[in-house]
């Protein structure tokens, strides 16, 4: 529940934390919570063991620890090796103070079933809702007409009814609604308790629409569609900024990984959990509409084996908004990580990275920056460091990242001014202290840094020219350097996250995998002042809307026409004209922008004039008054006015080759890694460099040891004295010793300049402390998941690996660098190509209000979003169209249980089945090669199929149960016969058991006393058989189903046969020919041969029936009756 740091009283001197744990058990619901002390190295198993001991629970049972983020809401079942303290450190700041359970963020202790599933105690609300829903469906309760969970079921399809239905459900906290197979999600700006594992289990393997609409239902349908069809799936989430796309993505990933993990947080899920805060810190920022807006697109692909088990995951990033780094609009901020860093670092780290306050940096303070959430930002910095540790970043790696961030901020403080003396047209760059700091952070030479920031080198056919920058060119080059560095850093972070998500088995074996991808990309934007960034973002949303229209409208209607079924086309807003306006060659706005960007003397006014000249007749391009430097585009979501200022400058965002050469010559291997084009090649050089340096260090250590030995031998020191390894650094007499001070040991791809020779002393001290504290789990100093060239190659091959930034750094001398718009289109085309290889599902996120108020529904804003997303047309085509399509072959394979045996996949067979089932002909059509069904008919077919399959399963089960029962009966009958046959010292003239008719006591049956207790027990068991012995109900069909043998009735008589017929009562067994087989209840399958009693001298009397019943021939059952 809450965590209080308890100083250094924890294990091995680490900080200890108090975890409040609440038991949620069927037998102890009222039991109070307990407090368990844990450290960062404490595993879930350790915490559970301590909690069980404190609560005095049954230690023989299995328990799990559950992290609750919101009361009754999102729950994560921790794996046995997880660290609960790591999870707590990712909680918000308010959750780490003392707070009541009602506020959420605490731990639960629950029981675990034998099969590994979780025992959920509180399912009353879910069960009640399900029961009420079933009663409504059966007509026993009235349906609320104003509440339809599927918009296709509305009685009258109008905009007003759509809005009214969504509002009614929203105010009941039902934020999800279907439109056929499309999910509409209205952001409540409040966490609702509907996302814990109980709901994952409830929606598992359920048909879409059978339960209340939910994001888990869509994830489940995609998961089982992938397994059934063996086709990759994707879920496209779209909506405005602030509509809840990122949160929906998190819920989807939670469900998709939990479906194959029985509710546990898998390794993939845990890594994504840690990667989330890292990606948010470096890729999200505060905007006018959203305090945590994603400024990049991410496509998370979860890979599965064909059995449905999670294999791994891949994160791909698209379209990072680099321009935000150098300029922001009013009331907006730069990326979160800069504020985390500046407000959260310790004084020691502040001096190490030479950090100032946020208002001291130009890149952060362009509109009178005011920070009112400083305490939260400090806490978020601790969360960021914890998340980076979960992903696998070494402490030294974090220092390198923070050093690069500090350098980027200092680049913004570099200023220029024109020289006022002489004929020199160059620029003066300063301030000097900023340049000194920048050269130290990037580990480059100051004089070269000044030169590349003020001059450019131009190569001609015969010579090299060094030309000074103009003021605007210099500022553009400075900003481009900062943006390229930040983009390269972001690429590197995504690469490391993908390495953490990598399944090591992929490097050892090649298996076929399926995947489900989830796309979360920034939404449509329309601010008071829109610039080049909004132009690119809205173009991306135009492409996604076109992708949606293609699948929902165009391709579907074209398929209806090609199959020859009767259909009336539904009109929809086709935005292909707007896409052509922006990106079609050669007159698209992007290409005109690139042309003007390459002209030396072009301006924003000449660019705007060219736009108007080329597209004045285009209905998607609207002009503005002559004096206004802006233009208007008619997007699918409405009209947006763009300010033409800085379009050219923002489009030419590339780093000059001389700046690239400067960074590639840096003394920092990390900076070189960021700039390197090929990560594999950079990694191999790092390994080789580390090996050479390690050899040099060891050789120098050997030399110093030999010197000490010589001094000791000469009496200048004690022979047993061993100097610390740090002595290698104290000398400055040789160049090699200077090299050692700045060298590093590249244990991994993310090596560190800070790993000097004293690192060995830390490792030695660590293992010494480990020896002293045996039995205490220690954290591994060097992580296991280090990069190697093989895994690096695999990661690059598995991802698109957006290296557009790196392509700018290694340009051919005579080629122009690609513009930002060109990079943008290339990256977007790769995204659409990935989406085109999978079957799509769609989630439409709706922003409920612009003020971010909880459960507030703004009719006008929601209606505007419904209009531009074409929701009315979408519902209309989903309502009148056919959502289920099968080829004849697929239909016969899926529903072959309902079809005649060996039925061919043809139109006649399918039509006969549908007519036999009395399917409404208005709800299905059969085309040339496919069957088209509406959703209700498809569900009815699936239900019929399910019932028939269950019936056949029950039939098979009854057969197998019959076989097992018969086998058991035969064993019991053989045991009864064995007991009934008298054995022992009768003598040649001994009497058989029960010689006289009628029931007799055991003592008067003529049983010889010599048989003793066992013989008397056998006789009693035969004369008074227990009910179980003769309890099998068998029918008279040749012995296979003979009836009789009940405990309260008379057993079938044990008869003797001779060769001529049945023996009479009282006749000797040898009266006829050789004694034949004895039968019980008839012949056939139930005939059992026994030895003749005559051979033992016993009379050939029939054994008496139970309870003195009639003898054979006097009304008792005879063998003929059973035959």
JSON list of N, CA, C and O in Angstrom, two decimals, residues 682-711:
[
{"chain": "A", "resi": 682, "resn": "UNK", "atom": "N", "xyz": [30.02, -0.74, -35.37]},
{"chain": "A", "resi": 682, "resn": "UNK", "atom": "CA", "xyz": [30.45, 0.04, -34.21]},
{"chain": "A", "resi": 682, "resn": "UNK", "atom": "C", "xyz": [30.69, -0.87, -33.01]},
{"chain": "A", "resi": 682, "resn": "UNK", "atom": "O", "xyz": [31.67, -0.72, -32.28]},
{"chain": "A", "resi": 683, "resn": "UNK", "atom": "N", "xyz": [29.81, -1.84, -32.83]},
{"chain": "A", "resi": 683, "resn": "UNK", "atom": "CA", "xyz": [29.96, -2.75, -31.71]},
{"chain": "A", "resi": 683, "resn": "UNK", "atom": "C", "xyz": [31.24, -3.59, -31.83]},
{"chain": "A", "resi": 683, "resn": "UNK", "atom": "O", "xyz": [31.96, -3.80, -30.87]},
{"chain": "A", "resi": 684, "resn": "UNK", "atom": "N", "xyz": [31.53, -4.07, -33.04]},
{"chain": "A", "resi": 684, "resn": "UNK", "atom": "CA", "xyz": [32.75, -4.88, -33.22]},
{"chain": "A", "resi": 684, "resn": "UNK", "atom": "C", "xyz": [34.01, -4.08, -32.95]},
{"chain": "A", "resi": 684, "resn": "UNK", "atom": "O", "xyz": [34.95, -4.57, -32.33]},
{"chain": "A", "resi": 685, "resn": "UNK", "atom": "N", "xyz": [34.01, -2.83, -33.40]},
{"chain": "A", "resi": 685, "resn": "UNK", "atom": "CA", "xyz": [35.17, -1.99, -33.10]},
{"chain": "A", "resi": 685, "resn": "UNK", "atom": "C", "xyz": [35.29, -1.74, -31.60]},
{"chain": "A", "resi": 685, "resn": "UNK", "atom": "O", "xyz": [36.39, -1.70, -31.06]},
{"chain": "A", "resi": 686, "resn": "UNK", "atom": "N", "xyz": [34.16, -1.58, -30.92]},
{"chain": "A", "resi": 686, "resn": "UNK", "atom": "CA", "xyz": [34.21, -1.37, -29.47]},
{"chain": "A", "resi": 686, "resn": "UNK", "atom": "C", "xyz": [34.78, -2.59, -28.76]},
{"chain": "A", "resi": 686, "resn": "UNK", "atom": "O", "xyz": [35.56, -2.46, -27.80]},
{"chain": "A", "resi": 687, "resn": "UNK", "atom": "N", "xyz": [34.41, -3.78, -29.21]},
{"chain": "A", "resi": 687, "resn": "UNK", "atom": "CA", "xyz": [34.95, -5.01, -28.61]},
{"chain": "A", "resi": 687, "resn": "UNK", "atom": "C", "xyz": [36.45, -5.09, -28.83]},
{"chain": "A", "resi": 687, "resn": "UNK", "atom": "O", "xyz": [37.23, -5.40, -27.91]},
{"chain": "A", "resi": 688, "resn": "UNK", "atom": "N", "xyz": [36.88, -4.82, -30.06]},
{"chain": "A", "resi": 688, "resn": "UNK", "atom": "CA", "xyz": [38.31, -4.88, -30.36]},
{"chain": "A", "resi": 688, "resn": "UNK", "atom": "C", "xyz": [39.08, -3.84, -29.55]},
{"chain": "A", "resi": 688, "resn": "UNK", "atom": "O", "xyz": [40.15, -4.13, -28.98]},
{"chain": "A", "resi": 689, "resn": "UNK", "atom": "N", "xyz": [38.53, -2.64, -29.46]},
{"chain": "A", "resi": 689, "resn": "UNK", "atom": "CA", "xyz": [39.18, -1.58, -28.71]},
{"chain": "A", "resi": 689, "resn": "UNK", "atom": "C", "xyz": [39.28, -1.94, -27.23]},
{"chain": "A", "resi": 689, "resn": "UNK", "atom": "O", "xyz": [40.29, -1.72, -26.57]},
{"chain": "A", "resi": 690, "resn": "UNK", "atom": "N", "xyz": [38.20, -2.53, -26.70]},
{"chain": "A", "resi": 690, "resn": "UNK", "atom": "CA", "xyz": [38.20, -2.91, -25.29]},
{"chain": "A", "resi": 690, "resn": "UNK", "atom": "C", "xyz": [39.22, -4.01, -25.02]},
{"chain": "A", "resi": 690, "resn": "UNK", "atom": "O", "xyz": [39.91, -3.99, -23.99]},
{"chain": "A", "resi": 691, "resn": "UNK", "atom": "N", "xyz": [39.35, -4.96, -25.96]},
{"chain": "A", "resi": 691, "resn": "UNK", "atom": "CA", "xyz": [40.32, -6.04, -25.77]},
{"chain": "A", "resi": 691, "resn": "UNK", "atom": "C", "xyz": [41.75, -5.51, -25.75]},
{"chain": "A", "resi": 691, "resn": "UNK", "atom": "O", "xyz": [42.57, -5.90, -24.91]},
{"chain": "A", "resi": 692, "resn": "UNK", "atom": "N", "xyz": [42.03, -4.60, -26.67]},
{"chain": "A", "resi": 692, "resn": "UNK", "atom": "CA", "xyz": [43.39, -4.03, -26.72]},
{"chain": "A", "resi": 692, "resn": "UNK", "atom": "C", "xyz": [43.69, -3.24, -25.46]},
{"chain": "A", "resi": 692, "resn": "UNK", "atom": "O", "xyz": [44.77, -3.34, -24.87]},
{"chain": "A", "resi": 693, "resn": "UNK", "atom": "N", "xyz": [42.74, -2.45, -25.01]},
{"chain": "A", "resi": 693, "resn": "UNK", "atom": "CA", "xyz": [42.96, -1.64, -23.81]},
{"chain": "A", "resi": 693, "resn": "UNK", "atom": "C", "xyz": [43.09, -2.53, -22.57]},
{"chain": "A", "resi": 693, "resn": "UNK", "atom": "O", "xyz": [43.88, -2.26, -21.66]},
{"chain": "A", "resi": 694, "resn": "UNK", "atom": "N", "xyz": [42.29, -3.59, -22.51]},
{"chain": "A", "resi": 694, "resn": "UNK", "atom": "CA", "xyz": [42.41, -4.50, -21.38]},
{"chain": "A", "resi": 694, "resn": "UNK", "atom": "C", "xyz": [43.79, -5.15, -21.34]},
{"chain": "A", "resi": 694, "resn": "UNK", "atom": "O", "xyz": [44.39, -5.29, -20.26]},
{"chain": "A", "resi": 695, "resn": "UNK", "atom": "N", "xyz": [44.29, -5.54, -22.51]},
{"chain": "A", "resi": 695, "resn": "UNK", "atom": "CA", "xyz": [45.63, -6.12, -22.56]},
{"chain": "A", "resi": 695, "resn": "UNK", "atom": "C", "xyz": [46.67, -5.10, -22.09]},
{"chain": "A", "resi": 695, "resn": "UNK", "atom": "O", "xyz": [47.61, -5.44, -21.35]},
{"chain": "A", "resi": 696, "resn": "UNK", "atom": "N", "xyz": [46.50, -3.86, -22.51]},
{"chain": "A", "resi": 696, "resn": "UNK", "atom": "CA", "xyz": [47.46, -2.83, -22.10]},
{"chain": "A", "resi": 696, "resn": "UNK", "atom": "C", "xyz": [47.41, -2.60, -20.60]},
{"chain": "A", "resi": 696, "resn": "UNK", "atom": "O", "xyz": [48.44, -2.43, -19.94]},
{"chain": "A", "resi": 697, "resn": "UNK", "atom": "N", "xyz": [46.19, -2.58, -20.03]},
{"chain": "A", "resi": 697, "resn": "UNK", "atom": "CA", "xyz": [46.05, -2.39, -18.59]},
{"chain": "A", "resi": 697, "resn": "UNK", "atom": "C", "xyz": [46.71, -3.53, -17.82]},
{"chain": "A", "resi": 697, "resn": "UNK", "atom": "O", "xyz": [47.44, -3.32, -16.85]},
{"chain": "A", "resi": 698, "resn": "UNK", "atom": "N", "xyz": [46.47, -4.75, -18.25]},
{"chain": "A", "resi": 698, "resn": "UNK", "atom": "CA", "xyz": [47.05, -5.90, -17.56]},
{"chain": "A", "resi": 698, "resn": "UNK", "atom": "C", "xyz": [48.58, -5.90, -17.69]},
{"chain": "A", "resi": 698, "resn": "UNK", "atom": "O", "xyz": [49.29, -6.25, -16.74]},
{"chain": "A", "resi": 699, "resn": "UNK", "atom": "N", "xyz": [49.08, -5.52, -18.86]},
{"chain": "A", "resi": 699, "resn": "UNK", "atom": "CA", "xyz": [50.53, -5.47, -19.05]},
{"chain": "A", "resi": 699, "resn": "UNK", "atom": "C", "xyz": [51.15, -4.42, -18.13]},
{"chain": "A", "resi": 699, "resn": "UNK", "atom": "O", "xyz": [52.19, -4.65, -17.50]},
{"chain": "A", "resi": 700, "resn": "UNK", "atom": "N", "xyz": [50.51, -3.27, -18.04]},
{"chain": "A", "resi": 700, "resn": "UNK", "atom": "CA", "xyz": [51.03, -2.23, -17.16]},
{"chain": "A", "resi": 700, "resn": "UNK", "atom": "C", "xyz": [50.93, -2.64, -15.70]},
{"chain": "A", "resi": 700, "resn": "UNK", "atom": "O", "xyz": [51.82, -2.33, -14.89]},
{"chain": "A", "resi": 701, "resn": "UNK", "atom": "N", "xyz": [49.85, -3.35, -15.35]},
{"chain": "A", "resi": 701, "resn": "UNK", "atom": "CA", "xyz": [49.74, -3.85, -13.98]},
{"chain": "A", "resi": 701, "resn": "UNK", "atom": "C", "xyz": [50.86, -4.82, -13.66]},
{"chain": "A", "resi": 701, "resn": "UNK", "atom": "O", "xyz": [51.43, -4.80, -12.57]},
{"chain": "A", "resi": 702, "resn": "UNK", "atom": "N", "xyz": [51.19, -5.66, -14.64]},
{"chain": "A", "resi": 702, "resn": "UNK", "atom": "CA", "xyz": [52.31, -6.59, -14.42]},
{"chain": "A", "resi": 702, "resn": "UNK", "atom": "C", "xyz": [53.63, -5.85, -14.27]},
{"chain": "A", "resi": 702, "resn": "UNK", "atom": "O", "xyz": [54.48, -6.24, -13.45]},
{"chain": "A", "resi": 703, "resn": "UNK", "atom": "N", "xyz": [53.81, -4.78, -15.03]},
{"chain": "A", "resi": 703, "resn": "UNK", "atom": "CA", "xyz": [55.06, -4.02, -14.91]},
{"chain": "A", "resi": 703, "resn": "UNK", "atom": "C", "xyz": [55.18, -3.37, -13.54]},
{"chain": "A", "resi": 703, "resn": "UNK", "atom": "O", "xyz": [56.24, -3.41, -12.91]},
{"chain": "A", "resi": 704, "resn": "UNK", "atom": "N", "xyz": [54.08, -2.77, -13.07]},
{"chain": "A", "resi": 704, "resn": "UNK", "atom": "CA", "xyz": [54.13, -2.14, -11.75]},
{"chain": "A", "resi": 704, "resn": "UNK", "atom": "C", "xyz": [54.35, -3.16, -10.64]},
{"chain": "A", "resi": 704, "resn": "UNK", "atom": "O", "xyz": [55.05, -2.89, -9.66]},
{"chain": "A", "resi": 705, "resn": "UNK", "atom": "N", "xyz": [53.78, -4.33, -10.80]},
{"chain": "A", "resi": 705, "resn": "UNK", "atom": "CA", "xyz": [53.98, -5.36, -9.78]},
{"chain": "A", "resi": 705, "resn": "UNK", "atom": "C", "xyz": [55.43, -5.81, -9.76]},
{"chain": "A", "resi": 705, "resn": "UNK", "atom": "O", "xyz": [56.02, -6.04, -8.70]},
{"chain": "A", "resi": 706, "resn": "UNK", "atom": "N", "xyz": [56.05, -5.91, -10.97]},
{"chain": "A", "resi": 706, "resn": "UNK", "atom": "CA", "xyz": [57.46, -6.29, -11.02]},
{"chain": "A", "resi": 706, "resn": "UNK", "atom": "C", "xyz": [58.33, -5.21, -10.37]},
{"chain": "A", "resi": 706, "resn": "UNK", "atom": "O", "xyz": [59.29, -5.53, -9.66]},
{"chain": "A", "resi": 707, "resn": "UNK", "atom": "N", "xyz": [57.99, -3.95, -10.59]},
{"chain": "A", "resi": 707, "resn": "UNK", "atom": "CA", "xyz": [58.75, -2.87, -9.95]},
{"chain": "A", "resi": 707, "resn": "UNK", "atom": "C", "xyz": [58.64, -2.93, -8.44]},
{"chain": "A", "resi": 707, "resn": "UNK", "atom": "O", "xyz": [59.64, -2.75, -7.72]},
{"chain": "A", "resi": 708, "resn": "UNK", "atom": "N", "xyz": [57.41, -3.18, -7.94]},
{"chain": "A", "resi": 708, "resn": "UNK", "atom": "CA", "xyz": [57.24, -3.28, -6.50]},
{"chain": "A", "resi": 708, "resn": "UNK", "atom": "C", "xyz": [58.02, -4.46, -5.93]},
{"chain": "A", "resi": 708, "resn": "UNK", "atom": "O", "xyz": [58.59, -4.38, -4.84]},
{"chain": "A", "resi": 709, "resn": "UNK", "atom": "N", "xyz": [58.06, -5.54, -6.70]},
{"chain": "A", "resi": 709, "resn": "UNK", "atom": "CA", "xyz": [58.81, -6.71, -6.23]},
{"chain": "A", "resi": 709, "resn": "UNK", "atom": "C", "xyz": [60.29, -6.40, -6.16]},
{"chain": "A", "resi": 709, "resn": "UNK", "atom": "O", "xyz": [61.00, -6.82, -5.22]},
{"chain": "A", "resi": 710, "resn": "UNK", "atom": "N", "xyz": [60.79, -5.65, -7.16]},
{"chain": "A", "resi": 710, "resn": "UNK", "atom": "CA", "xyz": [62.21, -5.29, -7.14]},
{"chain": "A", "resi": 710, "resn": "UNK", "atom": "C", "xyz": [62.53, -4.38, -5.96]},
{"chain": "A", "resi": 710, "resn": "UNK", "atom": "O", "xyz": [63.55, -4.53, -5.28]},
{"chain": "A", "resi": 711, "resn": "UNK", "atom": "N", "xyz": [61.62, -3.41, -5.69]},
{"chain": "A", "resi": 711, "resn": "UNK", "atom": "CA", "xyz": [61.83, -2.52, -4.56]},
{"chain": "A", "resi": 711, "resn": "UNK", "atom": "C", "xyz": [61.79, -3.29, -3.25]},
{"chain": "A", "resi": 711, "resn": "UNK", "atom": "O", "xyz": [62.55, -3.01, -2.32]}
]
